[in-house]
mmCIF file of C-alpha atoms in Angstrom:
data_model
loop_
_atom_site.group_PDB
_atom_site.id
_atom_site.type_symbol
_atom_site.label_atom_id
_atom_site.label_comp_id
_atom_site.label_asym_id
_atom_site.label_seq_id
_atom_site.Cartn_x
_atom_site.Cartn_y
_atom_site.Cartn_z
ATOM 1 C CA UNK A 194 4.010 13.441 -16.454
ATOM 2 C CA UNK A 195 1.192 12.441 -18.780
ATOM 3 C CA UNK A 196 1.468 13.741 -22.298
ATOM 4 C CA UNK A 197 -1.909 14.509 -23.852
ATOM 5 C CA UNK A 198 -3.586 12.628 -21.015
ATOM 6 C CA UNK A 199 -6.965 13.513 -19.566
ATOM 7 C CA UNK A 200 -7.670 15.218 -16.242
ATOM 8 C CA UNK A 201 -5.886 13.682 -13.296
ATOM 9 C CA UNK A 202 -2.291 13.617 -14.491
ATOM 10 C CA UNK A 203 0.477 14.470 -12.065
ATOM 11 C CA UNK A 204 4.212 14.387 -11.510
ATOM 12 C CA UNK A 205 6.271 12.340 -9.096
ATOM 13 C CA UNK A 206 9.209 10.014 -8.847
ATOM 14 C CA UNK A 207 8.516 8.106 -5.660
ATOM 15 C CA UNK A 208 9.423 4.419 -5.974
ATOM 16 C CA UNK A 209 6.825 1.797 -5.073
ATOM 17 C CA UNK A 210 7.279 -1.609 -3.551
ATOM 18 C CA UNK A 211 3.793 -2.681 -4.602
ATOM 19 C CA UNK A 212 3.096 -3.408 -8.242
ATOM 20 C CA UNK A 213 0.084 -4.689 -10.083
ATOM 21 C CA UNK A 214 -1.785 -7.637 -8.687
ATOM 22 C CA UNK A 215 -1.210 -9.561 -11.920
ATOM 23 C CA UNK A 216 1.337 -8.910 -14.660
ATOM 24 C CA UNK A 217 1.640 -10.419 -18.088
ATOM 25 C CA UNK A 218 5.008 -9.583 -19.585
ATOM 26 C CA UNK A 219 7.911 -11.115 -21.463
ATOM 27 C CA UNK A 220 10.410 -8.878 -19.676
ATOM 28 C CA UNK A 221 11.238 -11.240 -16.823
ATOM 29 C CA UNK A 222 11.271 -9.625 -13.378
ATOM 30 C CA UNK A 223 11.506 -6.052 -14.662
ATOM 31 C CA UNK A 224 8.315 -4.144 -15.470
ATOM 32 C CA UNK A 225 7.850 -1.010 -17.527
ATOM 33 C CA UNK A 226 5.593 0.476 -14.871
ATOM 34 C CA UNK A 227 4.821 0.200 -11.179
ATOM 35 C CA UNK A 228 1.338 0.850 -9.852
ATOM 36 C CA UNK A 229 0.105 1.651 -6.363
ATOM 37 C CA UNK A 230 -2.181 0.441 -4.860
ATOM 38 C CA UNK A 231 -2.441 -3.063 -6.282
ATOM 39 C CA UNK A 232 -6.247 -3.173 -6.156
ATOM 40 C CA UNK A 233 -9.134 -0.743 -6.584
ATOM 41 C CA UNK A 234 -10.938 -0.141 -3.277
ATOM 42 C CA UNK A 235 -14.191 1.832 -3.293
ATOM 43 C CA UNK A 236 -16.213 2.943 -0.249
ATOM 44 C CA UNK A 237 -19.704 1.778 -1.208
ATOM 45 C CA UNK A 238 -22.879 3.712 -0.415
ATOM 46 C CA UNK A 239 -26.120 3.558 -2.347
ATOM 47 C CA UNK A 240 -26.570 6.324 -4.941
ATOM 48 C CA UNK A 241 -23.241 7.919 -4.000
ATOM 49 C CA UNK A 242 -20.172 8.174 -6.178
ATOM 50 C CA UNK A 243 -16.727 7.249 -4.898
ATOM 51 C CA UNK A 244 -13.300 7.086 -6.429
ATOM 52 C CA UNK A 245 -9.906 5.422 -6.179
ATOM 53 C CA UNK A 246 -6.620 6.874 -7.439
ATOM 54 C CA UNK A 247 -3.876 4.821 -9.046
ATOM 55 C CA UNK A 248 -0.346 6.133 -9.332
ATOM 56 C CA UNK A 249 1.458 4.771 -12.386
ATOM 57 C CA UNK A 250 5.241 5.164 -12.389
ATOM 58 C CA UNK A 251 7.406 4.777 -15.469
ATOM 59 C CA UNK A 252 10.406 2.652 -14.415
ATOM 60 C CA UNK A 253 12.297 3.106 -17.679
ATOM 61 C CA UNK A 254 14.394 5.696 -19.491
ATOM 62 C CA UNK A 255 11.869 5.681 -22.350
ATOM 63 C CA UNK A 256 8.439 7.142 -22.990
ATOM 64 C CA UNK A 257 5.753 4.619 -22.037
ATOM 65 C CA UNK A 258 2.178 4.697 -23.352
ATOM 66 C CA UNK A 259 -0.654 3.242 -21.253
ATOM 67 C CA UNK A 260 -4.291 2.392 -21.767
ATOM 68 C CA UNK A 261 -6.926 1.386 -19.198
ATOM 69 C CA UNK A 262 -9.754 -1.027 -20.005
ATOM 70 C CA UNK A 263 -12.637 -2.192 -17.821
ATOM 71 C CA UNK A 264 -15.266 -4.900 -18.067
ATOM 72 C CA UNK A 265 -17.918 -2.391 -16.892
ATOM 73 C CA UNK A 266 -17.473 0.897 -18.829
ATOM 74 C CA UNK A 267 -20.990 2.098 -17.923
ATOM 75 C CA UNK A 268 -20.271 1.640 -14.225
ATOM 76 C CA UNK A 269 -16.825 3.209 -13.963
ATOM 77 C CA UNK A 270 -15.420 6.488 -15.280
ATOM 78 C CA UNK A 271 -11.632 6.539 -15.824
ATOM 79 C CA UNK A 272 -9.542 9.677 -16.407
ATOM 80 C CA UNK A 273 -7.113 9.623 -17.988
ATOM 81 C CA UNK A 274 -7.863 6.265 -19.556
ATOM 82 C CA UNK A 275 -4.869 6.589 -21.887
ATOM 83 C CA UNK A 276 -1.741 8.662 -22.185
ATOM 84 C CA UNK A 277 2.047 8.745 -22.409
ATOM 85 C CA UNK A 278 4.357 8.970 -19.384
ATOM 86 C CA UNK A 279 7.821 10.459 -19.750
ATOM 87 C CA UNK A 280 10.924 8.586 -18.592
ATOM 88 C CA UNK A 281 11.095 8.136 -14.802
ATOM 89 C CA UNK A 282 7.913 10.160 -14.368
ATOM 90 C CA UNK A 283 4.424 9.263 -13.199
ATOM 91 C CA UNK A 284 0.726 9.801 -13.741
ATOM 92 C CA UNK A 285 -2.328 9.730 -11.479
ATOM 93 C CA UNK A 286 -5.318 7.790 -12.836
ATOM 94 C CA UNK A 287 -8.629 8.427 -11.102
ATOM 95 C CA UNK A 288 -11.294 5.742 -11.323
ATOM 96 C CA UNK A 289 -14.803 6.902 -10.387
ATOM 97 C CA UNK A 290 -17.528 4.472 -9.361
ATOM 98 C CA UNK A 291 -20.932 5.815 -10.346
ATOM 99 C CA UNK A 292 -23.708 5.745 -7.742
ATOM 100 C CA UNK A 293 -25.390 2.343 -7.557
ATOM 101 C CA UNK A 294 -29.056 1.657 -6.834
ATOM 102 C CA UNK A 295 -28.601 -1.589 -4.928
ATOM 103 C CA UNK A 296 -26.004 -3.450 -2.931
ATOM 104 C CA UNK A 297 -24.117 -6.239 -4.730
ATOM 105 C CA UNK A 298 -24.480 -9.784 -3.323
ATOM 106 C CA UNK A 299 -22.130 -10.209 -0.365
ATOM 107 C CA UNK A 300 -20.577 -6.834 -1.230
ATOM 108 C CA UNK A 301 -18.476 -8.588 -3.862
ATOM 109 C CA UNK A 302 -17.546 -7.131 -7.231
ATOM 110 C CA UNK A 303 -16.642 -9.229 -10.258
ATOM 111 C CA UNK A 304 -15.654 -6.259 -12.437
ATOM 112 C CA UNK A 305 -12.097 -6.217 -13.718
ATOM 113 C CA UNK A 306 -9.607 -3.635 -14.924
ATOM 114 C CA UNK A 307 -6.706 -4.042 -17.339
ATOM 115 C CA UNK A 308 -3.850 -1.569 -17.722
ATOM 116 C CA UNK A 309 -1.706 -2.030 -20.830
ATOM 117 C CA UNK A 310 1.673 -0.376 -21.307
ATOM 118 C CA UNK A 311 4.350 -0.319 -24.000
ATOM 119 C CA UNK A 312 7.446 1.667 -24.926
ATOM 120 C CA UNK A 313 6.918 4.364 -27.569
ATOM 121 C CA UNK A 314 9.310 6.705 -29.440
ATOM 122 C CA UNK A 315 10.650 9.790 -27.615
ATOM 123 C CA UNK A 316 8.453 12.897 -27.556
ATOM 124 C CA UNK A 317 5.443 10.840 -28.635
ATOM 125 C CA UNK A 318 1.977 12.393 -28.375
ATOM 126 C CA UNK A 319 -0.760 9.905 -27.596
ATOM 127 C CA UNK A 320 -3.073 11.304 -30.265
ATOM 128 C CA UNK A 321 -0.389 10.607 -32.869
ATOM 129 C CA UNK A 322 0.270 6.993 -31.897
ATOM 130 C CA UNK A 323 -0.807 4.358 -34.430
ATOM 131 C CA UNK A 324 -3.848 2.204 -33.722
ATOM 132 C CA UNK A 325 -1.729 -0.942 -33.363
ATOM 133 C CA UNK A 326 0.291 0.565 -30.461
ATOM 134 C CA UNK A 327 -1.287 -1.824 -27.948
ATOM 135 C CA UNK A 328 -1.187 -4.848 -30.242
ATOM 136 C CA UNK A 329 1.785 -7.167 -29.849
ATOM 137 C CA UNK A 330 3.964 -7.451 -32.894
ATOM 138 C CA UNK A 331 7.555 -7.882 -34.028
ATOM 139 C CA UNK A 332 9.840 -5.841 -31.770
ATOM 140 C CA UNK A 333 6.917 -4.620 -29.663
ATOM 141 C CA UNK A 334 5.958 -5.985 -26.245
ATOM 142 C CA UNK A 335 2.779 -5.153 -24.386
ATOM 143 C CA UNK A 336 2.645 -5.438 -20.603
ATOM 144 C CA UNK A 337 -0.751 -6.113 -19.098
ATOM 145 C CA UNK A 338 -1.590 -5.373 -15.495
ATOM 146 C CA UNK A 339 -4.865 -6.675 -14.044
ATOM 147 C CA UNK A 340 -6.736 -5.202 -11.076
ATOM 148 C CA UNK A 341 -9.614 -6.473 -9.025
ATOM 149 C CA UNK A 342 -12.290 -4.259 -7.500
ATOM 150 C CA UNK A 343 -13.071 -4.343 -3.782
ATOM 151 C CA UNK A 344 -16.090 -2.723 -2.135
ATOM 152 C CA UNK A 345 -15.733 -1.575 1.457
ATOM 153 C CA UNK A 346 -18.255 -0.149 3.897
ATOM 154 C CA UNK A 347 -17.692 3.560 4.693
ATOM 155 C CA UNK A 348 -17.379 2.696 8.386
ATOM 156 C CA UNK A 349 -14.544 0.320 7.531
ATOM 157 C CA UNK A 350 -12.633 3.213 5.978
ATOM 158 C CA UNK A 351 -12.872 5.259 9.182
ATOM 159 C CA UNK A 352 -11.909 2.223 11.242
ATOM 160 C CA UNK A 353 -8.916 1.547 9.030
ATOM 161 C CA UNK A 354 -7.833 5.183 9.281
ATOM 162 C CA UNK A 355 -8.216 5.096 13.058
ATOM 163 C CA UNK A 356 -6.177 1.906 13.311
ATOM 164 C CA UNK A 357 -3.494 3.386 11.104
ATOM 165 C CA UNK A 358 -3.386 6.527 13.250
ATOM 166 C CA UNK A 359 -3.108 4.439 16.426
ATOM 167 C CA UNK A 360 -0.308 2.419 14.878
ATOM 168 C CA UNK A 361 1.564 5.593 13.965
ATOM 169 C CA UNK A 362 1.093 6.976 17.494
ATOM 170 C CA UNK A 363 2.325 3.691 18.985
ATOM 171 C CA UNK A 364 5.380 3.657 16.733
ATOM 172 C CA UNK A 365 6.099 7.274 17.669
ATOM 173 C CA UNK A 366 5.792 6.469 21.385
ATOM 174 C CA UNK A 367 8.136 3.483 21.021
ATOM 175 C CA UNK A 368 10.672 5.639 19.201
ATOM 176 C CA UNK A 369 10.488 8.356 21.874
ATOM 177 C CA UNK A 370 10.941 5.722 24.590
ATOM 178 C CA UNK A 371 14.058 4.415 22.848
ATOM 179 C CA UNK A 372 15.476 7.939 22.562
ATOM 180 C CA UNK A 373 14.803 8.634 26.259
ATOM 181 C CA UNK A 374 16.391 5.312 27.242
ATOM 182 C CA UNK A 375 19.511 6.146 25.209
ATOM 183 C CA UNK A 376 19.736 9.579 26.851
ATOM 184 C CA UNK A 377 19.304 7.977 30.294
ATOM 185 C CA UNK A 378 22.098 5.500 29.579
ATOM 186 C CA UNK A 379 24.380 8.363 28.534
ATOM 187 C CA UNK A 380 23.625 10.258 31.761
ATOM 188 C CA UNK A 381 24.323 7.124 33.817
ATOM 189 C CA UNK A 382 27.692 6.645 32.114
ATOM 190 C CA UNK A 383 28.588 10.290 32.628
ATOM 191 C CA UNK A 384 27.585 10.110 36.284
ATOM 192 C CA UNK A 385 29.573 6.917 36.743
ATOM 193 C CA UNK A 386 32.698 8.525 35.254
ATOM 194 C CA UNK A 387 32.187 11.629 37.404
ATOM 195 C CA UNK A 388 31.849 9.530 40.562
ATOM 196 C CA UNK A 389 35.017 7.607 39.721
ATOM 197 C CA UNK A 390 36.892 10.862 39.180
ATOM 198 C CA UNK A 391 35.819 12.202 42.563
ATOM 199 C CA UNK A 392 36.818 8.971 44.318
ATOM 200 C CA UNK A 393 40.208 9.018 42.550
ATOM 201 C CA UNK A 394 40.905 12.631 43.532
ATOM 202 C CA UNK A 395 39.978 11.868 47.144
ATOM 203 C CA UNK A 396 42.262 8.841 47.187
ATOM 204 C CA UNK A 397 45.109 10.776 45.579
ATOM 205 C CA UNK A 398 44.733 13.629 48.058
ATOM 206 C CA UNK A 399 44.957 11.219 50.968
ATOM 207 C CA UNK A 400 48.088 9.632 49.465
ATOM 208 C CA UNK A 401 49.710 13.015 48.963
ATOM 209 C CA UNK A 402 48.794 14.132 52.442
ATOM 210 C CA UNK A 403 50.229 10.963 53.939
ATOM 211 C CA UNK A 404 53.396 11.320 51.886
ATOM 212 C CA UNK A 405 53.948 14.961 52.903
ATOM 213 C CA UNK A 406 53.418 14.122 56.617
ATOM 214 C CA UNK A 407 56.022 11.327 56.505
ATOM 215 C CA UNK A 408 58.455 13.651 54.759
ATOM 216 C CA UNK A 409 58.086 16.331 57.490
ATOM 217 C CA UNK A 410 58.634 13.739 60.266
ATOM 218 C CA UNK A 411 61.776 12.492 58.503
ATOM 219 C CA UNK A 412 63.182 16.004 58.187
ATOM 220 C CA UNK A 413 62.510 16.828 61.849
ATOM 221 C CA UNK A 414 64.196 13.604 63.004
ATOM 222 C CA UNK A 415 67.317 14.403 60.983
ATOM 223 C CA UNK A 416 67.557 17.884 62.511
ATOM 224 C CA UNK A 417 67.448 16.430 66.026
ATOM 225 C CA UNK A 418 70.250 14.060 65.179
#
């Protein structure tokens, strides 16, 4: 949960396998935060705004403050661009791309984003944090997470969604086929055991019948003697 963040904060504790595309940290393999997705993807249409949401998850048992910077502040609108996330909580950051008047060369974007994060005292309010919060100093480490911006054609978004839906339908069909195959195997085993039982009872009945007939013949022979 964002404390004193701007619009767009939210709760959640879902873990993420994807992290930032580029981390700068002295903490080894562990990071204060995880971010999904690992790049900013914007459907691009002339004179139309679009947005991309980032979910920032606090991986620690401490309060973590964050701040978002961009190389093109007049082009992008970020809310919240700073805030504090409680321990094991999360925050949604929405990045809006303002409507553009012309297409970029080769649909490539050179704009960059930087997300800084650092541990702060418990129950910290962002408005009360000192100005040097995001400046490295003695006993204070700043993690920096860099993002690149990717423009995509609107049609590509629909195509990607369609492909994802087809993949999900295929996976569902494969799973259903496996379940049906397992049920069929169970029925075959049950039928096999049932058939064996019937054959055994038939064989046993014939043995018993043959045994009883021999016994009656033996008794009759003894009476004649």
